Structure formats: structure tokens, C-alpha cells
Coordinates of N, CA, C and O in Angstrom, one line a residue:
X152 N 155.9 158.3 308.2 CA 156.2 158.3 306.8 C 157.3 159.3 306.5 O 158.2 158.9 305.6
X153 N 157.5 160.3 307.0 CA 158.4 161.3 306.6 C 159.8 160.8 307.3 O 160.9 160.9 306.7
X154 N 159.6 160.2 308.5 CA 161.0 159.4 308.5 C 161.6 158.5 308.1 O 162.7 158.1 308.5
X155 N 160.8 157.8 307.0 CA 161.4 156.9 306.5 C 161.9 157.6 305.0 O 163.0 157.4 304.5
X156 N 161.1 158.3 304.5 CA 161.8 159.5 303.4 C 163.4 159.9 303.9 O 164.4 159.6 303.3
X157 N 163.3 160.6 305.3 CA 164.4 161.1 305.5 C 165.5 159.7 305.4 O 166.6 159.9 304.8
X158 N 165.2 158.3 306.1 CA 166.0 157.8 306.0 C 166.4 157.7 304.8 O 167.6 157.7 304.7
X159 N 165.8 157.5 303.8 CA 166.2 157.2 302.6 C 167.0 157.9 301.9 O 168.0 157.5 301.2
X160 N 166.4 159.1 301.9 CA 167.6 160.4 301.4 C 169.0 160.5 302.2 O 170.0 161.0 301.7
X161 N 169.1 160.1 303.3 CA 170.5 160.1 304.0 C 171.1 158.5 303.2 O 172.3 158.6 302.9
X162 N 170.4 157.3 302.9 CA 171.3 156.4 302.5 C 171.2 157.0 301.3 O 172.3 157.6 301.3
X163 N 170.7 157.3 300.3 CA 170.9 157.9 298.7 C 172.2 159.0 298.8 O 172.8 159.3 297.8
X164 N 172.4 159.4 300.0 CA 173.4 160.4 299.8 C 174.3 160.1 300.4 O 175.2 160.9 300.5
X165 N 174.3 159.0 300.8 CA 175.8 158.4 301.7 C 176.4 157.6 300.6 O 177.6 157.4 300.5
X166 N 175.5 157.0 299.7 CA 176.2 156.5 298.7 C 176.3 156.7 297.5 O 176.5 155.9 296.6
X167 N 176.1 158.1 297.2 CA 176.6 159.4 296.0 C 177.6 159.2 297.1 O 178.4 158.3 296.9
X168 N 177.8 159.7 298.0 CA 179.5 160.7 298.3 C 180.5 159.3 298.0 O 181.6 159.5 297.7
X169 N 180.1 158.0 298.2 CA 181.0 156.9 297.5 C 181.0 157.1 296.0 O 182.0 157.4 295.5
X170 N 179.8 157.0 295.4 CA 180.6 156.7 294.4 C 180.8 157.8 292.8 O 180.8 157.7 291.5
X171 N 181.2 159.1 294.0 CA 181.6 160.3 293.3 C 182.4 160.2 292.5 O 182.5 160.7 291.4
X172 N 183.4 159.2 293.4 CA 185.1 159.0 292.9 C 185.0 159.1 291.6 O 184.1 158.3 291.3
X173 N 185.5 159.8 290.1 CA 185.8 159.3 289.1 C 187.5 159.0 288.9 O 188.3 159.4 289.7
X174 N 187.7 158.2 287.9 CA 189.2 157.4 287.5 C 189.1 158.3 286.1 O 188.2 158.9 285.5
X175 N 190.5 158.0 285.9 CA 190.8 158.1 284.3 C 192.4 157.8 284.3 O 193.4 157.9 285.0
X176 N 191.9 157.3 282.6 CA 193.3 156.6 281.8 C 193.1 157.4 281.1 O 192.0 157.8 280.6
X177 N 194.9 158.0 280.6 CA 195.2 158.6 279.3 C 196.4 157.8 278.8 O 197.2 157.0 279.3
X178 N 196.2 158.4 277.5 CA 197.4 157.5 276.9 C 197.5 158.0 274.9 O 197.3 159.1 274.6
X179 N 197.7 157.3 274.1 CA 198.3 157.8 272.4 C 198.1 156.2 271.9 O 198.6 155.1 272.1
X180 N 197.0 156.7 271.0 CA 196.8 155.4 270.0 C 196.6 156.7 268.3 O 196.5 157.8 267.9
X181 N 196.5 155.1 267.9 CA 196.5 155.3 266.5 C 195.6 156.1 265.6 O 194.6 155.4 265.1
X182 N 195.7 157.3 265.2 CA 194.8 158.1 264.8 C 193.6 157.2 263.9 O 192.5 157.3 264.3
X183 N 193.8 156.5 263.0 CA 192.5 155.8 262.4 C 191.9 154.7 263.2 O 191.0 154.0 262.8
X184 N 192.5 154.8 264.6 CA 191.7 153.5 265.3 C 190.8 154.9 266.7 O 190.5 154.7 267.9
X185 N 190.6 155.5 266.5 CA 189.7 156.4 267.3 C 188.6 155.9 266.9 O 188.2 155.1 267.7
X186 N 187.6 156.0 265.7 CA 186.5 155.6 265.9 C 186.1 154.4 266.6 O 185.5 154.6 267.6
X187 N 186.4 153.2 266.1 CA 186.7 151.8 267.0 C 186.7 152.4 268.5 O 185.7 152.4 269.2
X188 N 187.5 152.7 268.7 CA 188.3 153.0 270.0 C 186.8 153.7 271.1 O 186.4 153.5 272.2
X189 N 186.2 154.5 270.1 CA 184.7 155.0 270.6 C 183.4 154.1 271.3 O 182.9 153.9 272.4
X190 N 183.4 153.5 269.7 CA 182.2 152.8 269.8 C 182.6 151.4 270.6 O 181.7 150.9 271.4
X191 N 183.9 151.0 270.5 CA 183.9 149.9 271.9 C 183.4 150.4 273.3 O 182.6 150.1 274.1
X192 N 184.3 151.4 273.3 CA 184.0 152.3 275.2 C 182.8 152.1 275.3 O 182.4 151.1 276.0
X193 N 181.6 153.1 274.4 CA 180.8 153.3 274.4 C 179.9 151.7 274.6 O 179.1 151.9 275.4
X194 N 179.9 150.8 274.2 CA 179.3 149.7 273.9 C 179.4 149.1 275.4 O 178.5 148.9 276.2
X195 N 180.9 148.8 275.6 CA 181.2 148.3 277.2 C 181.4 148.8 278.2 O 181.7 148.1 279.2
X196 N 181.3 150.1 278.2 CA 180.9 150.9 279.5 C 178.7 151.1 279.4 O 178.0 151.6 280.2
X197 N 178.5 150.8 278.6 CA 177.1 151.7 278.7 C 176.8 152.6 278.6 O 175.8 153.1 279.1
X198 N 177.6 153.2 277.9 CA 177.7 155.1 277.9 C 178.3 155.8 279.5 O 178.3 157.0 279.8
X199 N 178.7 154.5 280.5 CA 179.2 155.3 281.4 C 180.8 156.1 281.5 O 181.2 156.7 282.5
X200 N 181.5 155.9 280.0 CA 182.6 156.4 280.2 C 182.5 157.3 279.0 O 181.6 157.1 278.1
X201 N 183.6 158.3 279.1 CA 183.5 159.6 278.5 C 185.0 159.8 277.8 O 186.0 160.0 278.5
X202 N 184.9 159.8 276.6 CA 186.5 159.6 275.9 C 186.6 161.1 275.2 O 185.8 161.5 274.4
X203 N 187.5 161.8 275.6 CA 188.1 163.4 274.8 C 189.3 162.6 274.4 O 190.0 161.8 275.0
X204 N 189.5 163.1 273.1 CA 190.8 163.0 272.5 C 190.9 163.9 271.5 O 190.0 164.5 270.9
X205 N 192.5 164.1 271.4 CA 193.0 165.1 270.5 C 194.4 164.6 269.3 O 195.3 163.9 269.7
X206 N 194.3 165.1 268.0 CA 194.9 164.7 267.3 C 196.7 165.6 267.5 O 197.0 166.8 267.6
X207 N 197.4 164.5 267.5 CA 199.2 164.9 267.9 C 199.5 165.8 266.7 O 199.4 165.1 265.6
X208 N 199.9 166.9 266.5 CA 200.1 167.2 265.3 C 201.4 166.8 264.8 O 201.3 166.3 263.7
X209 N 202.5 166.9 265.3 CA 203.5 166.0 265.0 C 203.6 164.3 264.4 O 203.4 163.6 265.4
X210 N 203.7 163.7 263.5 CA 203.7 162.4 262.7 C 205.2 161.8 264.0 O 206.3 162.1 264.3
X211 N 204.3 160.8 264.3 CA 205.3 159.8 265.3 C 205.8 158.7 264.6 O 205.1 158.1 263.8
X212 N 207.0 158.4 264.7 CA 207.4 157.1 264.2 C 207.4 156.1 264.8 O 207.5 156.4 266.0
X213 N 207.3 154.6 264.6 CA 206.7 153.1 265.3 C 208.3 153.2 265.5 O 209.2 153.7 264.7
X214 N 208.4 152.7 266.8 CA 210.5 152.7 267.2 C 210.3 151.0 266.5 O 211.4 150.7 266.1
X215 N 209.5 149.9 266.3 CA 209.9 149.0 265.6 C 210.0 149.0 263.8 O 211.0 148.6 263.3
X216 N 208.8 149.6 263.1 CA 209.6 150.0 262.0 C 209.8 151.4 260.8 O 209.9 151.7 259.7
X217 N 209.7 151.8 262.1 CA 210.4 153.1 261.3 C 209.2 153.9 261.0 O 209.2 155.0 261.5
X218 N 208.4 153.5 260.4 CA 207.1 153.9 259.9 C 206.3 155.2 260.5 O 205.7 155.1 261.5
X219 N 206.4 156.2 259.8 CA 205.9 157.3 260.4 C 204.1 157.3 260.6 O 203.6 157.5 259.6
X220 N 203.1 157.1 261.8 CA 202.2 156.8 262.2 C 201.4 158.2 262.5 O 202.1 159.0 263.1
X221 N 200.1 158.7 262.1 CA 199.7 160.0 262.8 C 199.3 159.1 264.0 O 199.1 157.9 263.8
X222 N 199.2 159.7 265.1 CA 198.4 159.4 266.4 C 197.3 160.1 267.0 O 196.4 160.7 266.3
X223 N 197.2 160.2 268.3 CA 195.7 161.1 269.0 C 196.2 160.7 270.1 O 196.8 159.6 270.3
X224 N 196.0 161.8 271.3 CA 196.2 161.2 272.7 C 194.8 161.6 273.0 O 194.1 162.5 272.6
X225 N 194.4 160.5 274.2 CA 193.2 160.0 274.6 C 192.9 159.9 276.4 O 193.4 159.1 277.1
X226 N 192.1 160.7 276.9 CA 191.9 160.6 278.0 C 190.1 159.9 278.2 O 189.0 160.4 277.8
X227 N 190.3 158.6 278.9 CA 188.8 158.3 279.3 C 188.8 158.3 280.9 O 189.6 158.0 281.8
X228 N 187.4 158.7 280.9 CA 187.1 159.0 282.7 C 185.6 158.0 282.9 O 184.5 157.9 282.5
X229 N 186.2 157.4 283.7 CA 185.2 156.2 284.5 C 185.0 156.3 285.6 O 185.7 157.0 286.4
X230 N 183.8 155.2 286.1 CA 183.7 154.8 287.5 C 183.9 153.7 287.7 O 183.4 152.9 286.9
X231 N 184.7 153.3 289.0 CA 184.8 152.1 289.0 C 185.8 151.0 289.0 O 186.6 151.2 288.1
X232 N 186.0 149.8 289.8 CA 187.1 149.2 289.4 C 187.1 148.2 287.9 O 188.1 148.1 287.2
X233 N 185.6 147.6 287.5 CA 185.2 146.9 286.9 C 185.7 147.3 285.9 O 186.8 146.9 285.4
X234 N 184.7 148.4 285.4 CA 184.9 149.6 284.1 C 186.5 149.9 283.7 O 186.9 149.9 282.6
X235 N 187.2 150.2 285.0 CA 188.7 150.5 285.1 C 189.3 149.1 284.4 O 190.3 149.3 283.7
X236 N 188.9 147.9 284.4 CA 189.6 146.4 283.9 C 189.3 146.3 282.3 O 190.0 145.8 281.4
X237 N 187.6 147.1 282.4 CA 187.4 146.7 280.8 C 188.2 147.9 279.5 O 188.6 147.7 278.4
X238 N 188.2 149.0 280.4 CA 189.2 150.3 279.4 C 190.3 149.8 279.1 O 190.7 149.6 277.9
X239 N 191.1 149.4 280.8 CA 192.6 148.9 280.2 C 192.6 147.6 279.1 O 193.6 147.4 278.3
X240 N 191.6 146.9 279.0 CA 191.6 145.6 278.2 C 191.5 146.2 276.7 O 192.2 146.1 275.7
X241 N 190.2 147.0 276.8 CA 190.0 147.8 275.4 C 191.6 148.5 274.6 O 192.0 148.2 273.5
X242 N 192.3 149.3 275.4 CA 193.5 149.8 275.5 C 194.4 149.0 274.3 O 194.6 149.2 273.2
X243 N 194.7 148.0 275.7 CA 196.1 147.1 275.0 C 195.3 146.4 273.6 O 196.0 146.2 272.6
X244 N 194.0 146.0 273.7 CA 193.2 145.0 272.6 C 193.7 146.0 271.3 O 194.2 145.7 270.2
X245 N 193.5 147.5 272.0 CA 193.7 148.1 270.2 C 194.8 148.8 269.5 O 194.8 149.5 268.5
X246 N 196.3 148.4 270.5 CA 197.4 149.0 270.6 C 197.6 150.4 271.2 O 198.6 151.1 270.9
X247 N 197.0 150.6 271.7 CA 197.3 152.2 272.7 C 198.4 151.8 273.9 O 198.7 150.9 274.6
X248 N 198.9 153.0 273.5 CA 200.1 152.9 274.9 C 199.3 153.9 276.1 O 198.9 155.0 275.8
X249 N 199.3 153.8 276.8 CA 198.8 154.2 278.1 C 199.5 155.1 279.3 O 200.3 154.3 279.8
X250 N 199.6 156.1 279.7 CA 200.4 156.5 280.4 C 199.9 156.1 282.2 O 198.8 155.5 282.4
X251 N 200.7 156.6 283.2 CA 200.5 157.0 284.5 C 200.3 158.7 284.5 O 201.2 159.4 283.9
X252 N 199.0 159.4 285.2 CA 199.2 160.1 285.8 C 199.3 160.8 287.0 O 198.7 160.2 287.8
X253 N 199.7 162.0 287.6 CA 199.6 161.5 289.1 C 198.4 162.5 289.3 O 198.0 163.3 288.5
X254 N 197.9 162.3 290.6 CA 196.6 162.1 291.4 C 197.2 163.3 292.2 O 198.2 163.0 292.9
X255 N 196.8 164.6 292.2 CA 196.8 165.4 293.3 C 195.8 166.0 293.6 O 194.9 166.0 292.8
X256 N 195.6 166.8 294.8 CA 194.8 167.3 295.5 C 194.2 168.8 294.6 O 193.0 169.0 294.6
X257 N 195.4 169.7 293.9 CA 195.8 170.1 293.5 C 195.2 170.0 292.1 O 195.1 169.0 291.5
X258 N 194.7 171.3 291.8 CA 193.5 171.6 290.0 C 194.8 171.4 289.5 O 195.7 171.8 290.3
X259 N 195.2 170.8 288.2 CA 195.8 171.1 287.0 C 197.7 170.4 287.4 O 198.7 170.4 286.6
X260 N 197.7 170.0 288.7 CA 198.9 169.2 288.5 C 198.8 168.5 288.1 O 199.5 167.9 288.9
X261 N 198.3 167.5 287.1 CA 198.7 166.3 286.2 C 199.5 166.2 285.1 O 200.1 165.3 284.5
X262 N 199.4 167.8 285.0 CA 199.9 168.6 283.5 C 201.0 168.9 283.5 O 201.1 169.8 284.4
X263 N 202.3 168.6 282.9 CA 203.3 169.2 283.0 C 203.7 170.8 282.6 O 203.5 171.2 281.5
X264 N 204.3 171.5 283.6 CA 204.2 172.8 283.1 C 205.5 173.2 282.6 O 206.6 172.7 283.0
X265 N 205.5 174.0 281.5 CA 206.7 174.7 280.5 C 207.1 176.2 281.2 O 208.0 176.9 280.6

């Protein structure tokens, strides 16, 4: 009996160290489309993804018309490739521009430093 416990806890824990991995997209959408922007994630991840965003204090203008826009930049952290397909779709669905950032080994290089 107790070795089949032990087995079990060695596969329960071989497959946490898989799927520790977390992902994340950041990127700048439209300050009145945050709420939306919430409750979709929330709806189509299952509460598995986790959205911090912050309001730009600077007023951005649309480079097509001119139009001075407030915005929010937006970082969500997920698992997954699936989840990774439904964010980016949510994304473009609600006009967010999206950035790349890079992946280092390294706390706090993602961040550009001043």
C-alpha cells in the first residue's frame, strides 16, 4: 500500500515540475476597454489567468486619427499553449497592441533599465 502512495506522489510531482512553466503577454489597450478586457480573460481562462494592469499617465494619440486615447498597459500570465491562443485572440478581438518580451534567466531583465 505505501508503495503505491509513494508511486503516486513521484508521478504528482513529476508532473507539477511540467507544468510550473508560466507564459505571459504584455501589451497597451484602451483604458475603457479594461473591464471587458477582465471579465473575458476571466470567463475563458477559468480564472486560470491573472491580469495586472496599469493606467499610462501620459494621453497617447491613435497614429491613424489623431485622436488623443487614455490607455493601460496590461500584463496576463498563463499556463499553457491553449490558454496562450485564447489571450492572443482576446488581445487582437479588443484592439490591444501586444508587445514581445524577452525571457531571461535573469530576475528583472525584461524591464528596460534607465
Amino acid at each position: 500500500m505505501a508503495a503505491k502512495r509513494a508511486a503516486a506522489v513521484r508521478f504528482d510531482e513529476e508532473a507539477g515540475k511540467v507544468s510550473r512553466h508560466l507564459s505571459f503577454l504584455c501589451g497597451v489597450i484602451n483604458r475603457s476597454k479594461i473591464p471587458v478586457f477582465e471579465r473575458v480573460l476571466w470567463r475563458a481562462s477559468r480564472g486560470k489567468a491573472l491580469l495586472r494592469h496599469m493606467e499610462i499617465d501620459e494621453v497617447l494619440k491613435d497614429p491613424a486619427t489623431e485622436e488623443e486615447i487614455p490607455k493601460s498597459t496590461f500584463i496576463v500570465y498563463f499556463q499553457g499553449e491553449q490558454l496562450k491562443m485564447r489571450v492572443k485572440k482576446i488581445c487582437e478581438g479588443l484592439g490591444a497592441t501586444t508587445y514581445r518580451a524577452r525571457r531571461t534567466g535573469k530576475r528583472g531583465n525584461t524591464r528596460r533599465r534607465r
